[in-house]
Structure formats: structure tokens, C-alpha cells
Backbone as CSV, one residue per row, in Angstrom:
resi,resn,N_x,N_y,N_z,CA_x,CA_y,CA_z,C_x,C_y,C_z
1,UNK,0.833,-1.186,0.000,0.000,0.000,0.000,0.870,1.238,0.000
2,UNK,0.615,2.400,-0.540,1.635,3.895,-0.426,0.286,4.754,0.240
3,UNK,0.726,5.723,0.662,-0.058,6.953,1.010,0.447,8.171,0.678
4,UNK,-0.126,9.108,-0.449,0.325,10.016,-0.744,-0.145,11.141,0.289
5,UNK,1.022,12.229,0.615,1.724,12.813,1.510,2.282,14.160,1.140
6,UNK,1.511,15.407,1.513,2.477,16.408,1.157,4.237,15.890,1.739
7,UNK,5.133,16.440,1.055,6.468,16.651,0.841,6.778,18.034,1.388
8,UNK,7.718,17.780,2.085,8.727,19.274,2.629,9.850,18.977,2.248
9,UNK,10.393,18.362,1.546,11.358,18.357,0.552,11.650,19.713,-0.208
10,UNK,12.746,20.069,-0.643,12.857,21.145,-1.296,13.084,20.687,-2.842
11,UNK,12.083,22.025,-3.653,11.909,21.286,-5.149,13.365,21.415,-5.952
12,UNK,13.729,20.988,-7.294,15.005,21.101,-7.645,14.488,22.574,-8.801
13,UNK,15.734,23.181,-8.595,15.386,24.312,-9.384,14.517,24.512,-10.642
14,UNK,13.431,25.192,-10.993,12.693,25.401,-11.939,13.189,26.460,-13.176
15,UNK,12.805,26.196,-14.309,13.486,26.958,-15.460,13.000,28.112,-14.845
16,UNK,12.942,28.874,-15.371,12.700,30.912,-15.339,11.297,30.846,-15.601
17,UNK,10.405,31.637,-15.096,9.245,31.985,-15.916,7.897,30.745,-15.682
18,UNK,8.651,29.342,-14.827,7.665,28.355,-14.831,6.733,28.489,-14.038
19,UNK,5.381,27.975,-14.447,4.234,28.220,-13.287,4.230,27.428,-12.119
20,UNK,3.387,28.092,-11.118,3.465,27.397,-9.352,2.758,26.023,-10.228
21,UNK,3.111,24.691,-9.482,2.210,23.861,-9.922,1.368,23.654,-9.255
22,UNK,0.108,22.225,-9.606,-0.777,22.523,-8.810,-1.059,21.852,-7.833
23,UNK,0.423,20.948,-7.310,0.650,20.817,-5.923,2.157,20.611,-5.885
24,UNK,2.997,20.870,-4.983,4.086,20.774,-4.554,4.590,19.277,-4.202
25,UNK,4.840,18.640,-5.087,5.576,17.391,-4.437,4.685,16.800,-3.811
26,UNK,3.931,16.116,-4.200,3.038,15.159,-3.649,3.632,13.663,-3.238
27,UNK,3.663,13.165,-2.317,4.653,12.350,-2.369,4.082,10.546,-2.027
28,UNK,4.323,9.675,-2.655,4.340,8.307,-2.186,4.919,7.482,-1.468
29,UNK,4.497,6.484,-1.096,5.523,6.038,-0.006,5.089,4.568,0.054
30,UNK,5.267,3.463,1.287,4.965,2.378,1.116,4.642,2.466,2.537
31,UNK,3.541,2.795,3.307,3.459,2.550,4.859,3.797,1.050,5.051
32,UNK,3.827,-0.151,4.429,3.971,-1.461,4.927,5.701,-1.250,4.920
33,UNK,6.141,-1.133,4.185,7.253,-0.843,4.007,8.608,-0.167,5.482
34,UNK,7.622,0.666,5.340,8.094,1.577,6.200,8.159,0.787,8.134
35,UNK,6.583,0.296,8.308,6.297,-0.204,9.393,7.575,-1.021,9.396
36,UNK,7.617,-2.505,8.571,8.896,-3.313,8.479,10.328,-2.746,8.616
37,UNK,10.316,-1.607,8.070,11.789,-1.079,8.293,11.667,-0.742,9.834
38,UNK,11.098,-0.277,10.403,11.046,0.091,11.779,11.225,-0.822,12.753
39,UNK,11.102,-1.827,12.354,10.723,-3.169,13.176,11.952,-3.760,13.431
40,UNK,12.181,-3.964,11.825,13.790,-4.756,11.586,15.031,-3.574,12.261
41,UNK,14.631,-2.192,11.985,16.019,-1.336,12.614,15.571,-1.794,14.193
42,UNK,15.079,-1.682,14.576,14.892,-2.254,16.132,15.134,-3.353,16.807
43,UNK,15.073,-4.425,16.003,15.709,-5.469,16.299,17.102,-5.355,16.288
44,UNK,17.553,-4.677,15.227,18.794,-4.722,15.265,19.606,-3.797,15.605
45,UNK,18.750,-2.899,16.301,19.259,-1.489,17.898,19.741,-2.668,19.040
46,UNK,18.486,-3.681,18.927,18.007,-4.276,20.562,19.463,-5.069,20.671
47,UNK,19.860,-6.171,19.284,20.641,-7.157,19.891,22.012,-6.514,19.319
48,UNK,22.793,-5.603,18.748,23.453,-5.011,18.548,24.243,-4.668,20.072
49,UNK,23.243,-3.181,20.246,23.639,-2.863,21.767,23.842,-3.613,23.285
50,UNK,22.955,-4.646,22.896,23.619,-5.488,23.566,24.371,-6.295,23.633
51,UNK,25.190,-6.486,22.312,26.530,-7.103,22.715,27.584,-6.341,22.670
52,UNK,26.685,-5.078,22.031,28.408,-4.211,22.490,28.368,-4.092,23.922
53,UNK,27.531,-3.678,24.658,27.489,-3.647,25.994,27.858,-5.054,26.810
54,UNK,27.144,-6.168,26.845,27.733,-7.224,27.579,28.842,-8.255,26.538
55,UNK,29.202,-8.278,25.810,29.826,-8.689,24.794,31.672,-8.644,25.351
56,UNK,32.344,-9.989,24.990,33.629,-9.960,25.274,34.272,-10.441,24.019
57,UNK,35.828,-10.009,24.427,36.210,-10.108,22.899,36.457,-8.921,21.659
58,UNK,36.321,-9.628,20.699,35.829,-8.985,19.840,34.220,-9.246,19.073
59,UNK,33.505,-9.478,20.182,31.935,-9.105,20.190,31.704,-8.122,19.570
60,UNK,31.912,-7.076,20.505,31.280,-5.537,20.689,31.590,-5.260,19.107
61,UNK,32.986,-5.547,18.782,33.593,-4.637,17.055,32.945,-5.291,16.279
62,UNK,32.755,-6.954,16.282,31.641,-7.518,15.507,30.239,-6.496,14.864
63,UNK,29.589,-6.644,16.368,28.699,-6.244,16.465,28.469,-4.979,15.939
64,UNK,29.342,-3.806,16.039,29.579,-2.412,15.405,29.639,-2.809,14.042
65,UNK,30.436,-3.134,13.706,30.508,-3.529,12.380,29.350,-4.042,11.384
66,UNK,28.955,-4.817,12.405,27.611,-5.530,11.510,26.580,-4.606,11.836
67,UNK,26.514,-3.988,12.592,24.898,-2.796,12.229,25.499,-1.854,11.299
68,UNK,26.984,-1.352,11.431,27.536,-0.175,10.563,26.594,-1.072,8.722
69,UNK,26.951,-2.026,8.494,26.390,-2.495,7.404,25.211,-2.699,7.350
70,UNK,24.708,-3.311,8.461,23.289,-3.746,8.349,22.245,-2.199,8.188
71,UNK,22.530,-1.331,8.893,21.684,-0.346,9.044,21.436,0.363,8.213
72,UNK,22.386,0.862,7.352,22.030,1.647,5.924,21.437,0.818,4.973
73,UNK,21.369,-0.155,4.806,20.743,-1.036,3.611,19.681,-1.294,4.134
74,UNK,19.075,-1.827,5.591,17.831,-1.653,5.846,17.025,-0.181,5.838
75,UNK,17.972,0.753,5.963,17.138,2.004,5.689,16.599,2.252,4.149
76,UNK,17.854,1.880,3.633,17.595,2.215,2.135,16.648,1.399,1.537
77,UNK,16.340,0.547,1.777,15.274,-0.948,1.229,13.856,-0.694,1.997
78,UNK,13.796,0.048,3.247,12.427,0.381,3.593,11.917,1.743,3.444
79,UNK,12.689,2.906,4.137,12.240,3.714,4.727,12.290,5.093,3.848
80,UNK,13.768,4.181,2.260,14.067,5.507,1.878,13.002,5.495,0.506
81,UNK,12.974,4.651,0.319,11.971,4.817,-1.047,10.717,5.326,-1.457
82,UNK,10.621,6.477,-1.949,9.672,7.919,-2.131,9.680,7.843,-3.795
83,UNK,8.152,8.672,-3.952,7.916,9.170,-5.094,7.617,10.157,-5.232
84,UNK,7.842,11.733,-5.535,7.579,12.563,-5.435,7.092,13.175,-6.378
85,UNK,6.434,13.858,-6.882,5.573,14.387,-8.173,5.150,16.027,-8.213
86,UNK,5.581,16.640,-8.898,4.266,18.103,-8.976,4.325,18.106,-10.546
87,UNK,3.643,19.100,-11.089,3.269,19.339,-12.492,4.432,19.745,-13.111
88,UNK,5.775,19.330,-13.150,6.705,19.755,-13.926,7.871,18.535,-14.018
89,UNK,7.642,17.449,-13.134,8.974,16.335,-13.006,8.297,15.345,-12.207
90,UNK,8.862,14.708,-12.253,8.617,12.853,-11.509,10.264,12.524,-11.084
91,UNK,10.400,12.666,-9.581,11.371,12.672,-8.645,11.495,10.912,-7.957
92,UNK,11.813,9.977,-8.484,11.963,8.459,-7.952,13.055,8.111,-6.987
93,UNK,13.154,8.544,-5.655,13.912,7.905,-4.546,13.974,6.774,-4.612
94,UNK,15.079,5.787,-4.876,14.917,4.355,-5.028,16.277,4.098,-3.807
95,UNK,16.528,3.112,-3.804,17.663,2.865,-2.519,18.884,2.814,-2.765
96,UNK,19.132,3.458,-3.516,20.646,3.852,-3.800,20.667,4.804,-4.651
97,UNK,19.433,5.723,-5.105,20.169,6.706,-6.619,18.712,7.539,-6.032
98,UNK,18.641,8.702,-6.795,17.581,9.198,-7.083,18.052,9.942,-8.293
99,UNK,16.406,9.670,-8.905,16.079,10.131,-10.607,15.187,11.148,-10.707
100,UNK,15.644,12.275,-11.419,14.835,13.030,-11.553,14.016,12.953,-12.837
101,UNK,12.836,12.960,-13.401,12.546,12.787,-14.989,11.574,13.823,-15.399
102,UNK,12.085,14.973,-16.062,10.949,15.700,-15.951,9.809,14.961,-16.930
103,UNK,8.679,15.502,-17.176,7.177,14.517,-17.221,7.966,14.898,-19.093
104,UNK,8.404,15.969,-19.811,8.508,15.493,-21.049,9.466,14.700,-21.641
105,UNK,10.597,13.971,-20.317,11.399,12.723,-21.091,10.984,11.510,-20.368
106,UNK,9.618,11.526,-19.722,8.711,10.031,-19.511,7.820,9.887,-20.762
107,UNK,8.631,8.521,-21.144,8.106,7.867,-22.353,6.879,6.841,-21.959
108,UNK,7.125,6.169,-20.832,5.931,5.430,-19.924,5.844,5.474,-19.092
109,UNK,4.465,4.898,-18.514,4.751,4.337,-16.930,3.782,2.812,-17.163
110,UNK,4.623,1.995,-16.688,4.194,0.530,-16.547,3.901,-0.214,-15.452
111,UNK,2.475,-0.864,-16.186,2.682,-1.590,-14.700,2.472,-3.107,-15.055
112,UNK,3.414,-4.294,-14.188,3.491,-5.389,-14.442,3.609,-6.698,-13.035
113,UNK,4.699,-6.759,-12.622,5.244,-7.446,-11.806,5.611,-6.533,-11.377
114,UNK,6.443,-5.658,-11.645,6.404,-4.247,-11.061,6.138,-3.256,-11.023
115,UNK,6.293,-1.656,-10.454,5.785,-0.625,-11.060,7.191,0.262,-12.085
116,UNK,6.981,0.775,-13.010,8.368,1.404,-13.633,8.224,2.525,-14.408
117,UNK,8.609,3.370,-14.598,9.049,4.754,-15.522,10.139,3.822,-16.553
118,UNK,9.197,4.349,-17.871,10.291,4.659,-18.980,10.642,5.464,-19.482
119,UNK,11.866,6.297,-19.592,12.738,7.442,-20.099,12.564,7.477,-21.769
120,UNK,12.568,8.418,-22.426,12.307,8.385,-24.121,13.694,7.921,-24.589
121,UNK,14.954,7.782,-23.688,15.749,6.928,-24.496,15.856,5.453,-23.869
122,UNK,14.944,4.703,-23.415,14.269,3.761,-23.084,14.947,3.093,-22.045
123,UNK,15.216,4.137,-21.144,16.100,3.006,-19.836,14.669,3.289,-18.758
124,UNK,15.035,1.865,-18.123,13.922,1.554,-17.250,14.344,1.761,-15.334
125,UNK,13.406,2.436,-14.727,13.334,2.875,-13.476,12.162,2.178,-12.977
126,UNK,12.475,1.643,-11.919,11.272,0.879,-11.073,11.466,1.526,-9.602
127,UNK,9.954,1.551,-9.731,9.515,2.553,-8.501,9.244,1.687,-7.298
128,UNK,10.458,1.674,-6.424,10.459,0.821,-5.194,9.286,1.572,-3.817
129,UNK,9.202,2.750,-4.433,8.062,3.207,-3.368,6.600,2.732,-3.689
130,UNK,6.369,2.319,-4.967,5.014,1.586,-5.538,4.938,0.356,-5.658
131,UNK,5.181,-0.866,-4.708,5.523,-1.942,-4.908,4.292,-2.825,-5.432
132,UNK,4.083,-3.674,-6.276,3.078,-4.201,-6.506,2.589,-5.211,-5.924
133,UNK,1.246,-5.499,-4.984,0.751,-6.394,-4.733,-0.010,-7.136,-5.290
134,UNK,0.411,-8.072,-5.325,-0.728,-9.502,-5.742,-2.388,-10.069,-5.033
135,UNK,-1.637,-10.151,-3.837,-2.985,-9.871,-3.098,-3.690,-8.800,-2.983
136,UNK,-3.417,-7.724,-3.120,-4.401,-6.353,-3.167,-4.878,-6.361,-4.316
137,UNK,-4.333,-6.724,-5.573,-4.881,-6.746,-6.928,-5.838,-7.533,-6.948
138,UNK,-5.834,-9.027,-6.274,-6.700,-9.854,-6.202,-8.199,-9.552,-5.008
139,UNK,-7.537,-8.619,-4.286,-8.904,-8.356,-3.313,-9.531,-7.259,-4.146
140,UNK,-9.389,-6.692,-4.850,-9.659,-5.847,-5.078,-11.291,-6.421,-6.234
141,UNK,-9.918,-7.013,-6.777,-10.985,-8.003,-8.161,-12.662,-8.364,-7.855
142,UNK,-11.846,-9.004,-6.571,-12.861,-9.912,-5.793,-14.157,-8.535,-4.965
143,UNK,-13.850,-7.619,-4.941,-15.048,-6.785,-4.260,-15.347,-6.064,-5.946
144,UNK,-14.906,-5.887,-6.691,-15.178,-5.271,-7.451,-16.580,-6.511,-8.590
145,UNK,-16.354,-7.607,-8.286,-17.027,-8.675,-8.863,-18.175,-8.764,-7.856
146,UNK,-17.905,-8.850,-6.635,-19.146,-8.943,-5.798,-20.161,-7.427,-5.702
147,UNK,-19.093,-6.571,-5.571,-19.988,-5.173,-6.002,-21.036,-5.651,-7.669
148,UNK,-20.392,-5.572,-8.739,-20.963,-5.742,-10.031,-22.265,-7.180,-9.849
149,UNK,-22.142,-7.895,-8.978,-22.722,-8.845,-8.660,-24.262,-8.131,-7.882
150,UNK,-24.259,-7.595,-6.683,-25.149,-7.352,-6.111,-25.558,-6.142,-7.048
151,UNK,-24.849,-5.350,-7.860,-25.728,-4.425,-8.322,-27.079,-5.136,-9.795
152,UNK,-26.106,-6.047,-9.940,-27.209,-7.111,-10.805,-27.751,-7.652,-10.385
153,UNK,-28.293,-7.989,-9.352,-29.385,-7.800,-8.485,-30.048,-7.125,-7.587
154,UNK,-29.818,-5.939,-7.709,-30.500,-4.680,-7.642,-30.968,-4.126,-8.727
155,UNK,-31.136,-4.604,-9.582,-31.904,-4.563,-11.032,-33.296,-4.439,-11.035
156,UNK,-34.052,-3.190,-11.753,-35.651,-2.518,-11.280,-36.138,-4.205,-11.421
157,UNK,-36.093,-4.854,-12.773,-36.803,-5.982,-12.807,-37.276,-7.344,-11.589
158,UNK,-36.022,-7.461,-11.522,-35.814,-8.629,-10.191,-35.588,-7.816,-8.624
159,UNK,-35.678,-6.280,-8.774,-35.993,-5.958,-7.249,-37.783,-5.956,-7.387
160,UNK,-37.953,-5.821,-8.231,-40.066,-6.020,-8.119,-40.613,-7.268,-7.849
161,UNK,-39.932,-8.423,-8.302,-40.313,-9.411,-7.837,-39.691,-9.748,-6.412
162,UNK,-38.721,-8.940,-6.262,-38.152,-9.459,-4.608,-39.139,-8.437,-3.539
163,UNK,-39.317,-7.128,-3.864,-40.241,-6.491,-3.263,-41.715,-6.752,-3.002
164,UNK,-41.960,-8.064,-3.638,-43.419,-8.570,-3.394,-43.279,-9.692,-2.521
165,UNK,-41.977,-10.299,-1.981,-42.100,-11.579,-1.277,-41.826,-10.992,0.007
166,UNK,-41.281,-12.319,0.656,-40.519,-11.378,2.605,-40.074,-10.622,2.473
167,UNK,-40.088,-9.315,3.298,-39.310,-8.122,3.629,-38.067,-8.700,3.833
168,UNK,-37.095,-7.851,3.601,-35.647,-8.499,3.539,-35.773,-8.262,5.743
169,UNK,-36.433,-7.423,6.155,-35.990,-7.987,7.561,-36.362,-9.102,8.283
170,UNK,-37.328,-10.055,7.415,-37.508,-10.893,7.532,-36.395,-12.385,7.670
171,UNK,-35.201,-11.805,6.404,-34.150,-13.046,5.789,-32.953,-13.052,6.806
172,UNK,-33.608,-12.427,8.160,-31.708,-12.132,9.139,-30.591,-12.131,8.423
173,UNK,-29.513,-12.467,8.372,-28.375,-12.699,8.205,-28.422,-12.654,6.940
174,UNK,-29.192,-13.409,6.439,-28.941,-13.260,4.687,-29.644,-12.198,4.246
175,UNK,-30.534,-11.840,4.441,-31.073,-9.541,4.088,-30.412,-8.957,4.457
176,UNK,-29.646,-9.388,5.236,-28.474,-7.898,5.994,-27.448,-8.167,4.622
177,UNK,-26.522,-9.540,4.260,-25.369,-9.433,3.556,-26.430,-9.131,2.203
178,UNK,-27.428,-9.034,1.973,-28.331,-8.846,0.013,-28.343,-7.499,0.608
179,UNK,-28.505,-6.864,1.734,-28.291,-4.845,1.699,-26.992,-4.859,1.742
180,UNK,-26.012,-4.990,2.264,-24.691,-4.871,1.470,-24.533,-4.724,0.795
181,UNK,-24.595,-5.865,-0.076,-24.114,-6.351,-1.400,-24.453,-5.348,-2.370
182,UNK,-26.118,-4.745,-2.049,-26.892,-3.353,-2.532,-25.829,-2.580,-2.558
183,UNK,-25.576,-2.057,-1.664,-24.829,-0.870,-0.969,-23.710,-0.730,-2.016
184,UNK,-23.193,-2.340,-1.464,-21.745,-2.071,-2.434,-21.624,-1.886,-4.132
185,UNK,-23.068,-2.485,-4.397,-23.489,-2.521,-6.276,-23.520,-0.771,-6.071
186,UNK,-24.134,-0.158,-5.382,-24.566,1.846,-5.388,-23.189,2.405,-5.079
187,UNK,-21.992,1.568,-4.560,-21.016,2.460,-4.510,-20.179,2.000,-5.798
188,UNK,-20.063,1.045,-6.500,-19.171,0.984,-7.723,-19.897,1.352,-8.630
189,UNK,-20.948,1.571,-8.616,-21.830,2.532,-9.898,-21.171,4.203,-9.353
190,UNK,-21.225,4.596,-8.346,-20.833,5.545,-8.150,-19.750,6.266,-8.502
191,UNK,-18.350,4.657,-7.890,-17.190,5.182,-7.770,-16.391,4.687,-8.687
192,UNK,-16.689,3.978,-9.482,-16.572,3.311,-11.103,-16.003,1.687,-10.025
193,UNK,-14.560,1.178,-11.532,-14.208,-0.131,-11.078,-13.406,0.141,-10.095
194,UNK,-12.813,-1.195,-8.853,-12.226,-1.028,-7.501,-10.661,-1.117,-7.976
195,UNK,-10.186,-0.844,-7.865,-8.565,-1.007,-7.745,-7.399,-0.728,-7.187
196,UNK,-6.385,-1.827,-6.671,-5.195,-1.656,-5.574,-4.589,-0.339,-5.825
197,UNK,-4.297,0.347,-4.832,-4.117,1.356,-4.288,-2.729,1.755,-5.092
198,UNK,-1.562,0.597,-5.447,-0.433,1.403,-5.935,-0.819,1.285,-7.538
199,UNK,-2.100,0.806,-8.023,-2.601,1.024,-9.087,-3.413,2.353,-8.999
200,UNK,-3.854,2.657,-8.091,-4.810,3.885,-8.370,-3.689,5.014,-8.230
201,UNK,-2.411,4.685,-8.008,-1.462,5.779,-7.508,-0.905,5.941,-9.069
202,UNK,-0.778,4.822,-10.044,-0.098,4.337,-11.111,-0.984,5.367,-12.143
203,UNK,-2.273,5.423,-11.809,-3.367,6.097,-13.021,-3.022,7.824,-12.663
204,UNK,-2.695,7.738,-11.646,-2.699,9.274,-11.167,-1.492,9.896,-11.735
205,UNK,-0.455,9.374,-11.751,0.642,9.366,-12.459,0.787,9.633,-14.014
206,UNK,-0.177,8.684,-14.315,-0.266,8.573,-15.793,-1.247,9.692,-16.375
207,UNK,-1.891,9.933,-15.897,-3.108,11.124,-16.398,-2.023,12.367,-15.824
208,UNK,-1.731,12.540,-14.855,-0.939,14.069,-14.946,0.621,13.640,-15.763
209,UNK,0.715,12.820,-16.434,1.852,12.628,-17.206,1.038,13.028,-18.340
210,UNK,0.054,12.403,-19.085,-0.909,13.423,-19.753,-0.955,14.461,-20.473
211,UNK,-1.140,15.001,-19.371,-1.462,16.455,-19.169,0.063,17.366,-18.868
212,UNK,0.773,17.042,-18.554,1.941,17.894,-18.424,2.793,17.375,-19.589
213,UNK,3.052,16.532,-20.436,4.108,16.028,-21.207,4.602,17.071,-21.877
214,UNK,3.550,18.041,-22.620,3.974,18.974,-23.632,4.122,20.161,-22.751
215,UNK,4.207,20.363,-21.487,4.495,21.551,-21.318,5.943,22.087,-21.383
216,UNK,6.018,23.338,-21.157,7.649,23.972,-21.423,7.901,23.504,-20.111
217,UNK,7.373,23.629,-18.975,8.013,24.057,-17.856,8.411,22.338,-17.625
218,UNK,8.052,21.793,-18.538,8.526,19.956,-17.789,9.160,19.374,-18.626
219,UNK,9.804,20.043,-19.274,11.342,19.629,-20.201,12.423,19.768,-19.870
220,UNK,13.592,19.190,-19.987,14.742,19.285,-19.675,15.134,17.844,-19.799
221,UNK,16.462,17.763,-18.928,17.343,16.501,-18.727,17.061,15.729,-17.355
222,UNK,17.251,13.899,-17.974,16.490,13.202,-16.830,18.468,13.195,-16.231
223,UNK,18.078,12.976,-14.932,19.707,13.479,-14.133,19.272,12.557,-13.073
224,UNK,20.604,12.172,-13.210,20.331,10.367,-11.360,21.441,10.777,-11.018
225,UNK,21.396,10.737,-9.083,22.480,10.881,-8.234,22.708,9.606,-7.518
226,UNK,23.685,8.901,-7.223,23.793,8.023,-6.597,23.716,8.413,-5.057
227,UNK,23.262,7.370,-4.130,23.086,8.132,-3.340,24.136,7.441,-1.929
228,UNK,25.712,8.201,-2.228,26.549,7.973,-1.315,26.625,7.952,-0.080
229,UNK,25.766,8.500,0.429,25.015,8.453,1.800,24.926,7.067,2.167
230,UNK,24.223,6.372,1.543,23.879,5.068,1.777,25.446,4.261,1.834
231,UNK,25.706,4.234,0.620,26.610,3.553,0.066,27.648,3.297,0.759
232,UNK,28.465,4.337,1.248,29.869,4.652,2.324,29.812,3.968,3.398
233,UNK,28.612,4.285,4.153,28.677,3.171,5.176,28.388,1.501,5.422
234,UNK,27.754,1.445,4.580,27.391,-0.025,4.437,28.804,-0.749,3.827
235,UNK,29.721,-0.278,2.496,30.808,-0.444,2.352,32.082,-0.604,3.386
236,UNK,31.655,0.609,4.578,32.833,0.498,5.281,32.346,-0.404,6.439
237,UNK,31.466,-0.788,6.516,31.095,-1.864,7.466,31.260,-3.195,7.312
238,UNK,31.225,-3.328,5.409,31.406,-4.630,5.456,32.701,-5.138,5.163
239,UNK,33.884,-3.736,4.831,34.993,-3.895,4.767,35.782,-4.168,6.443
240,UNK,35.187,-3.328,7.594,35.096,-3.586,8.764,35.285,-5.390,8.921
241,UNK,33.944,-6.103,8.919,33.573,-7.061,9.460,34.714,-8.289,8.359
242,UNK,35.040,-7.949,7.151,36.068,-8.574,6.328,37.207,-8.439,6.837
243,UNK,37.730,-7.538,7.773,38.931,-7.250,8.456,38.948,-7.941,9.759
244,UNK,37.807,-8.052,10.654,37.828,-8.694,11.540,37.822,-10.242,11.471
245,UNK,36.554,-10.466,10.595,37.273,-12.163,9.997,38.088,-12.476,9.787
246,UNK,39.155,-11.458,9.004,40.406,-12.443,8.524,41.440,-12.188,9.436
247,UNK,41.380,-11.401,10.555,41.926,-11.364,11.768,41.590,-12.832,12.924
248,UNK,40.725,-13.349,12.536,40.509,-14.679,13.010,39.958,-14.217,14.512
């Protein structure tokens, strides 16, 4: 699942003359994602610190060593992966780089096994903040079939013949789930077809890709930073823990 999120991020410079857009960095994220990263850095606060603390030997440097590595790659794999968006660029935090693309050198956006941006000179970016679920795609299916279901039987024809037999408060348990089922046929007529959430994030994407492709203000060069932050320490941790091994 993601939840889009104003951003206090600061935007990357805009050409001269470009308009305010018509939201600032709207941003995605993966709350499951995120929860798990929290979980796993905690576990590995809990038994870390405690062997540097009761730990003999070379425990404790072990132990330093192995969160120095462990900790940036669990950050980067949960907590760092963002999507950020306003009407002029598509900003992809992934766990080691970030891509900037403004919306007129996105050639696609796909969705498959995964979610991904394609660049017009056709290199592919997958959006680790939009992860695709299988099971949400499939629950989704599944209310969207039972919605289309009860609204076909909420049909004027066959509600006239049901309106002449028992009052549905008559059917307990089974009139309560046939008003549901109502309910839910009056809300997908309403709210069209049902669909997983990093799909409804995927359409939102794609319609203001749309709509911004040809503008001036969303042209330029797609530009990726690696993101050394991450990188340095997890490197020097595992060069760390390679030094202490072969120290025996």
C-alpha cells in the first residue's frame, strides 16, 4: 500500500518563468514498508547494543561492524523509497540513486510485476516506493465482482419481484449481507471499477503525465544521483567485518 503525503522536501530548481504547480511534491511512499523497516532497525538497535554492551572479545567490534552495514541497507530498502511528483517532473527515490525525470522525457509508466518509468531513451526505473501487490490486486478483483454482482441484483426488474415476497428484515443474516451487497453494487456505480491502491497511484501518475508532457516548464534533462550516503557506510562496514574475519 503507499499513502500520498504532502512533501517538505525542497523542489530542484525550476526553469525561469515556470508556473506554481498545482501541488508541490506530492509524495508516495509504502506505509507497509516503512512499518517493516522500523521493526527490523529495532531489532537490530536491541541485539546489537547489547553485545556491544555485555559482549567480550571482539563481540562488541563484531557487532559495530555488523549494524555499521546492516543499518544503511535496511534504511535504504524500507524507509528511503519515495515518489515525489508536482506538475513539472517525476522525482523516484529508489535505494541507492535518485532520478529526476521531468514529465517530457517520460516515455511510460508501466505496470506489471512491477511498477516502472520509462525514459524516451528507453532506460527503465522501477519505482520501489510503488511496490506491486498480488494480493491487493486480487482483493480488489474480488469486491469489485461482488460489487458488479449485487448491483445485478439490484436490477428494477428482479428488485419487483423481490419487493413482493418477505421483507428483507424478515431473511436475518442473509437480508443484511443482500443490503450490502446493494450498498456495495450503489457504490461501484458511483465510484466506477475497484482497484489496488499502488494502481490507483499508477493512473494518477499517468493522467498528470498526460497532461503535463507537452508543457515547457517539464522539459529538460532526466539526471540520477547516486546516493553515497547510503553507500559509504554499508561499504565500510562490510569492509570492517572482512577485516575482523580475517583477523581470526
Amino acid at each position: 500500500m503507499t499513502s500520498p503525503d504532502p512533501s517538505r522536501e525542497p523542489e530542484p530548481t525550476k526553469p525561469a518563468g515556470s508556473a506554481t504547480p498545482q501541488y508541490k511534491d506530492r509524495i508516495y511512499r509504502s506505509p507497509a514498508g516503512i512499518v517493516g523497516g522500523v521493526l527490523v532497525l529495532g531489532i537490530i538497535a536491541w541485539l546489537g547494543i547489547d553485545a556491544v554492551v555485555v559482549g567480550e572479545g571482539r563481540t562488541p567490534w563484531l557487532a559495530l561492524a555488523t549494524m555499521l552495514f546492516l543499518v544503511p541497507l535496511v534504511f535504504a530498502y524500507t524507509l528511503r523509497p519515495a515518489v515525489f511528483v508536482n506538475d513539472d517532473r517525476l522525482r523516484v527515490r529508489n535505494p541507492l540513486r535518485m532520478v529526476v525525470l521531468p514529465w517530457g522525457q517520460v516515455a511510460s509508466l508501466r505496470s506489471g510485476f512491477s511498477n516502472e518509468v520509462v525514459d524516451d531513451s528507453g532506460t527503465t526505473y522501477q519505482l520501489w516506493a510503488l511496490p506491486v501487490s498480488v494480493r491487493a490486486r486480487s482483493k480488489a478483483a474480488r469486491q469489485e465482482a461482488r460489487a458488479a454482482r449485487a448491483a445485478a441484483r439490484g436490477r428494477p426488474g428482479r428488485g419487483g419481484r423481490r419487493a413482493r415476497g418477505r421483507p428483507w428484515g424478515c431473511r436475518g443474516a442473509r437480508g443484511a449481507v443482500g443490503a450490502a451487497d446493494l450498498g456495495a453494487g450503489a457504490a461501484l456505480a458511483a465510484g466506477g471499477p475497484r482497484r489496488a491502491e499502488t494502481d490507483r497511484a499508477m493512473d494518477e501518475l499517468r493522467e498528470l503525465h498526460e497532461r503535463r508532457q507537452e508543457a515547457a516548464e517539464a522539459q529538460g534533462e532526466v539526471t540520477v544521483r547516486w546516493a553515497y550516503e547510503v553507500i559509504a557506510p554499508a561499504v565500510a562496514g562490510a569492509v570492517l567485518l572482512a577485516v575482523l574475519w580475517g583477523l581470526g
